[in-house]
Coordinates of C-alpha atoms in Angstrom, one line a residue:
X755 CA 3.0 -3.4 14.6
X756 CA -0.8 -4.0 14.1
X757 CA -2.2 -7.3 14.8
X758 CA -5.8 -7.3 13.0
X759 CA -8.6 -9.1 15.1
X760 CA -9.4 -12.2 12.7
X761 CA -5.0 -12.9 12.3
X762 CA -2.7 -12.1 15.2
X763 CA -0.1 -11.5 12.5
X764 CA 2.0 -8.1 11.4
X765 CA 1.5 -7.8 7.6
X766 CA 4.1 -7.4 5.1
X767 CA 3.6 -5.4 2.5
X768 CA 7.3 -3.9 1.8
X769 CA 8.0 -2.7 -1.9
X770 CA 10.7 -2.1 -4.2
X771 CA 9.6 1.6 -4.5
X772 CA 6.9 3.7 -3.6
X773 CA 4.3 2.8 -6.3
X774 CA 5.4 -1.0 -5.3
X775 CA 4.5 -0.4 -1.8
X776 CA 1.2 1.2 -2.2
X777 CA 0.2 -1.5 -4.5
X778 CA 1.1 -4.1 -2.0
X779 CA -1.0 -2.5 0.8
X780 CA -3.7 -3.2 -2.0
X781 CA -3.0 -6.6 -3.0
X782 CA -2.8 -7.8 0.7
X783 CA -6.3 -5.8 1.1
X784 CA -4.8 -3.3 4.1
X785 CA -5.9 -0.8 0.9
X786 CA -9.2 -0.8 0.3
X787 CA -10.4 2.8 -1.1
X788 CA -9.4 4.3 -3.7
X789 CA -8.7 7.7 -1.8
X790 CA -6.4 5.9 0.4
X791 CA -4.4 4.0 -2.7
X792 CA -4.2 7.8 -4.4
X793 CA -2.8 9.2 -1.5
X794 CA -0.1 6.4 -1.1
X795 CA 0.6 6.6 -5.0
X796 CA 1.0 10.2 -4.5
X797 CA 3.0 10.2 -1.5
X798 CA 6.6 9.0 -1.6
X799 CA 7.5 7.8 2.2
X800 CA 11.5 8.3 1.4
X801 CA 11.2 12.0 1.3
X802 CA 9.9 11.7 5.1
X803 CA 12.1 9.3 6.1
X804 CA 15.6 10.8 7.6
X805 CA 18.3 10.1 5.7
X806 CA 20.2 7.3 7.8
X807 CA 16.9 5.6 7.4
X808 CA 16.5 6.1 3.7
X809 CA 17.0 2.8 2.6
X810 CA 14.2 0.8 4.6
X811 CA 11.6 3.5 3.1
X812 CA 9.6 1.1 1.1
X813 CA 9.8 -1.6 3.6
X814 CA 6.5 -2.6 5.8
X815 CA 8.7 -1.5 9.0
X816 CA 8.7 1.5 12.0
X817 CA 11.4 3.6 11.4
X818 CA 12.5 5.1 14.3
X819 CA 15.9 7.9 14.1
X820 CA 16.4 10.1 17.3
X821 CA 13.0 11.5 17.5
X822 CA 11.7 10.8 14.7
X823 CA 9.4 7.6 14.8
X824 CA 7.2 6.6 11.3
X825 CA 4.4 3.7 12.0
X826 CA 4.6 1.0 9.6
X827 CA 3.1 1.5 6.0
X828 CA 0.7 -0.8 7.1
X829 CA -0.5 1.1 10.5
X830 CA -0.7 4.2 8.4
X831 CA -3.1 2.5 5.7
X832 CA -5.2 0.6 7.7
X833 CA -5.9 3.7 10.0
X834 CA -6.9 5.9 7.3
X835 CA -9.5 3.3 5.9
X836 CA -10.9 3.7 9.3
X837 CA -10.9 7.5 9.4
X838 CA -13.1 7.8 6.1
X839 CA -12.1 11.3 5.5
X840 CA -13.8 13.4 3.0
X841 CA -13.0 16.2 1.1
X842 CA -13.1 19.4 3.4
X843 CA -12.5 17.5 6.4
X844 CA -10.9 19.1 9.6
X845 CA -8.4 17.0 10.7
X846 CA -5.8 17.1 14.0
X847 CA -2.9 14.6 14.2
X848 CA -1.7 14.2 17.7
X849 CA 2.1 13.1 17.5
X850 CA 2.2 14.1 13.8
X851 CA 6.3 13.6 14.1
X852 CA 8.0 13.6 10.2
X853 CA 4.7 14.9 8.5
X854 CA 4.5 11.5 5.9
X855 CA 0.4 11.0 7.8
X856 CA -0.3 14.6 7.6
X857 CA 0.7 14.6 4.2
X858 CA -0.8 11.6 3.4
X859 CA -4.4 13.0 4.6
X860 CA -3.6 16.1 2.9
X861 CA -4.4 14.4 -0.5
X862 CA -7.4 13.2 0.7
X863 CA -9.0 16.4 2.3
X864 CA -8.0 18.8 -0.2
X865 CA -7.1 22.6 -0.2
X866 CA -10.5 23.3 1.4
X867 CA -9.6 21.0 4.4
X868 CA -7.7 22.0 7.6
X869 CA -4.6 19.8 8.1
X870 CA -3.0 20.3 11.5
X871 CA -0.3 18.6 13.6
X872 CA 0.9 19.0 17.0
X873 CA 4.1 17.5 17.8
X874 CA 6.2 17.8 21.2
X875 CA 9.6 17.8 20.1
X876 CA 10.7 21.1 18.3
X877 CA 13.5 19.5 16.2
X878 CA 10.9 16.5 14.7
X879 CA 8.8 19.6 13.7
X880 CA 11.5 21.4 12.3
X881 CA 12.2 18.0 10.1
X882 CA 8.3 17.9 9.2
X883 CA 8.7 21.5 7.8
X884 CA 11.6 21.0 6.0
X885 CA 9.8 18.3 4.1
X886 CA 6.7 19.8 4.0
X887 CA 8.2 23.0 1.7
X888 CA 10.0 20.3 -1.0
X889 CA 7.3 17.6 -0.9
X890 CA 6.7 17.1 -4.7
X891 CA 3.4 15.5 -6.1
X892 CA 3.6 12.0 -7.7
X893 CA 1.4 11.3 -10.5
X894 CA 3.9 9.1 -12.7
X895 CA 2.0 5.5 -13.0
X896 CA 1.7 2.4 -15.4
X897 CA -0.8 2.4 -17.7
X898 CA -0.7 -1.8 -18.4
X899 CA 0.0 -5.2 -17.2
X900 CA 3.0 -5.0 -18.7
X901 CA 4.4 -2.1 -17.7
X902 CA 5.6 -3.0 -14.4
X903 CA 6.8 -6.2 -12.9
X904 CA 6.9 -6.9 -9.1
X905 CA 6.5 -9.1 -6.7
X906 CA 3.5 -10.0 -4.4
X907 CA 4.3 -10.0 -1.0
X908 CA 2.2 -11.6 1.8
X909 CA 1.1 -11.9 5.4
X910 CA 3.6 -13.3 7.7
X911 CA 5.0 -13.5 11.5
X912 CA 8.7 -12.6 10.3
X913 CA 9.3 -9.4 12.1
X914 CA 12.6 -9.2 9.9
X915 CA 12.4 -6.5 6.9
X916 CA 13.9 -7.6 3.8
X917 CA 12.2 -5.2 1.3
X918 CA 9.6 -7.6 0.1
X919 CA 12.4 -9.9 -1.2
X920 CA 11.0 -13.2 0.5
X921 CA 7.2 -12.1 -1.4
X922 CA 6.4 -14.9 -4.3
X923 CA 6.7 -13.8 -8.3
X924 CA 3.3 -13.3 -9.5
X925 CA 1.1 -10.3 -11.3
X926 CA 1.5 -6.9 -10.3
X927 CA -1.2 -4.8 -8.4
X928 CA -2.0 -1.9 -10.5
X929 CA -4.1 1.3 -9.4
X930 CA -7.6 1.2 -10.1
X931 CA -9.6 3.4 -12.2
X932 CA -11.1 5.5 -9.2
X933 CA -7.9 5.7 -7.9
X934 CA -6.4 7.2 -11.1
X935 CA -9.2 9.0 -11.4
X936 CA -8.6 11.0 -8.1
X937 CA -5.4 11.1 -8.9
X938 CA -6.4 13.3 -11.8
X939 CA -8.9 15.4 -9.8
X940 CA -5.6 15.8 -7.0
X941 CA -3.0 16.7 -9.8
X942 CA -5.8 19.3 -11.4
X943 CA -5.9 21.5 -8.3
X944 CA -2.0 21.2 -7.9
X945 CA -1.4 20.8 -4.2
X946 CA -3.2 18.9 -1.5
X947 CA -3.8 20.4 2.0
X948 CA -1.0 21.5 3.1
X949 CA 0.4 20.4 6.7
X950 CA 0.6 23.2 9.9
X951 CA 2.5 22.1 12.4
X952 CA 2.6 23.0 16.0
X953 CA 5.5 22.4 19.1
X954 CA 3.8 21.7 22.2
X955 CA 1.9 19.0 24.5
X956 CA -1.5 17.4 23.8
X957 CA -1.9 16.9 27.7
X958 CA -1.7 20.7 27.7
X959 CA -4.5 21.4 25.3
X960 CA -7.8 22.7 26.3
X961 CA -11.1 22.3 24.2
X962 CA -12.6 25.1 24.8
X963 CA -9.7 27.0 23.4
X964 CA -9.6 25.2 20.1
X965 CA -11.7 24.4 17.0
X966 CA -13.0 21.2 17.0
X967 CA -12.0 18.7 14.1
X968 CA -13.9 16.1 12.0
X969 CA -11.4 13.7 12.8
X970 CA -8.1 13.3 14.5
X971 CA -5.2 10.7 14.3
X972 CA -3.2 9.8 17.5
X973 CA -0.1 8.3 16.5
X974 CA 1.2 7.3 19.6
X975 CA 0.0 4.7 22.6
X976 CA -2.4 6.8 25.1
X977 CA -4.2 5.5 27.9
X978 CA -7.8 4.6 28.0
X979 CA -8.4 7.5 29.7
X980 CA -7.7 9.7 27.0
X981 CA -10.8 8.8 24.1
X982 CA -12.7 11.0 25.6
X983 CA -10.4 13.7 26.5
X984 CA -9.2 14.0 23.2
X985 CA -13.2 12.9 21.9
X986 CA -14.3 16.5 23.0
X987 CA -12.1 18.0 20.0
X988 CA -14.4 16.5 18.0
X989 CA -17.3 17.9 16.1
X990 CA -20.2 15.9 16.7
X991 CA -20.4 13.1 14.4
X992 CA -16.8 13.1 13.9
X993 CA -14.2 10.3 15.4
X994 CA -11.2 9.6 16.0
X995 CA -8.4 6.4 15.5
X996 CA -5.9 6.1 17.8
X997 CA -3.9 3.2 20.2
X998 CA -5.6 3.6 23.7
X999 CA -4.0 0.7 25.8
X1000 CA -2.5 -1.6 22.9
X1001 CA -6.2 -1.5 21.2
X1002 CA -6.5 0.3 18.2
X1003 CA -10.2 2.3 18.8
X1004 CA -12.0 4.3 16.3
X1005 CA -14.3 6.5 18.9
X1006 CA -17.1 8.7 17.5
X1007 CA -18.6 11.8 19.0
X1008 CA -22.7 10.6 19.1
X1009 CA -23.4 14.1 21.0
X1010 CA -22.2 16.4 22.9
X1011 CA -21.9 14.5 26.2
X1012 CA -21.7 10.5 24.6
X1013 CA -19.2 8.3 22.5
X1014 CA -19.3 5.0 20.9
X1015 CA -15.8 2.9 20.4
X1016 CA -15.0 0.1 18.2
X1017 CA -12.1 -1.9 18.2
X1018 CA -10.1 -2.2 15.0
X1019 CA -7.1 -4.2 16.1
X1020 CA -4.4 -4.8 18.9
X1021 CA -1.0 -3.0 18.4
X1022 CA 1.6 -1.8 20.1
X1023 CA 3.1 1.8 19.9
X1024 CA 6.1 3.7 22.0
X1025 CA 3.6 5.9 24.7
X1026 CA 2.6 9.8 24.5
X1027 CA 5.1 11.7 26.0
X1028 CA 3.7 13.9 29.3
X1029 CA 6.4 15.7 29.4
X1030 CA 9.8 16.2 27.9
X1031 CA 11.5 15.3 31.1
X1032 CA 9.6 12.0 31.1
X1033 CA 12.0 11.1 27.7
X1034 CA 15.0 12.6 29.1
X1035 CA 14.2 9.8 32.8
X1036 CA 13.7 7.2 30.0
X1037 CA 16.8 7.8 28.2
X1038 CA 19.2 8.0 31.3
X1039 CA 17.4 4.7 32.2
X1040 CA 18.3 3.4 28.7

């Protein structure tokens, strides 16, 4: 869930399909680029969604199957307005689990980009690779007004998913010119860039045995104490977005030796994972 500063509210933004989704995020302003609507309207969240889950896809809602966990559309949208990545970028996320953010970024960044994940269980990587080598481009979008009838959804304190059902009748969000524009520019060089994903621990990675990134994604709750742990895999003037103690923080590398952090919301978000024998202590406690 992610509770924006000015509204202590989860927003709902669920869809009838993917292109109803995306347009929600922009109707209910969560969208606000037009790199980050192209990405959405490119990216289909049902093929990264296990199969059991399939149906709650387009819904504004976690999905969580096994070990597979997917942040709300939502999270995922309103973090990558804060990320502002460019074209080229070098980007790292940490807990990058069924590949739908790393994909998502990949559209942005392009094929000149580097787009890596590291991810601690071996079987959720196995899933993100599988979906990684059939992941199809969208480009398949209305043209008009009247080409697509949906319904608006809007904010609300329900934590019940209902697929956007309860929203009210009204006119349809459609992509903007930029967006299809980019959309265009992303279809012309025929792939985004594509994910590599990695099994192993970020509390085991070392800077000084790594590149560093322009920007990095961590998609699960870490302590405080980790912004600037994770901060020196940044280049400098890069950042990173991430749930440090239930505060969503953008933190930017200033220099070599100093940081600057901004809050961007509260949220809550199941914790980084030490170890795999910390998950199997709190599954026997389950």
């Amino acid at each position: 869930l992610f509770f924006p500063p000015s509204k202590m509210c989860a927003w709902r933004c669920s869809g009838r399909n993917n292109f109803d989704l995306a347009m929600q995020l922009k109707g209910n302003g969560i969208i606000k680029s037009p790199e980050v609507e192209a990405a959405f309207l490119a990216t289909d969240r049902k093929h990264f969604c296990p199969k059991e889950m399939a149906k709650f896809a387009y819904d504004d809602r976690p999905i969580r199957h096994g070990h597979v966990h997917m942040s709300a559309p939502h999270m995922y949208a309103s973090s990558l307005e804060s990320l502002d990545l460019r074209e080229g970028d070098k980007f790292l996320c940490v807990g990058s689990g069924s590949g739908y953010f790393c994909t998502l970024v990949g559209n942005i960044i392009g094929p000149t980009g580097i787009n890596h994940g590291i991810e601690i269980f071996k079987d959720v990587v196995d899933f993100a690779n599988e979906k990684r080598l059939s992941y199809k481009f969208i480009y398949d979008l209305p043209e008009t007004d009247n080409s697509y009838s949906g319904k608006k959804s809007s904010p609300s304190n329900d934590s019940s998913s209902n697929g956007g059902e309860d929203g009210k009748e009204g006119r349809q969000e459609l992509p903007s010119e930029n967006a299809r524009k980019i959309l265009k520019h992303i279809a012309r060089r025929q792939h985004p860039c594509v994910p590599q994903y990695i099994t192993g621990n970020c509390f085991d990675l070392q800077p000084q045995h790594n590149i560093r990134y322009d920007r990095i994604y961590v998609a699960a709750g870490a302590p405080n104490s980790m912004c600037e742990r994770l901060g020196e895999f940044l280049e400098i003037g890069g950042c990173l977005v991430g749930p440090f103690d239930d505060t969503l923080l953008k933190v930017t590398r200033r220099s070599s030796d100093s940081f600057s952090k901004e809050v961007k919301g509260h949220v809550r978000f199941a914790p980084l994972l030490k170890s795999l024998e910390e998950k199997e202590e709190e599954e026997e406690e389950e």
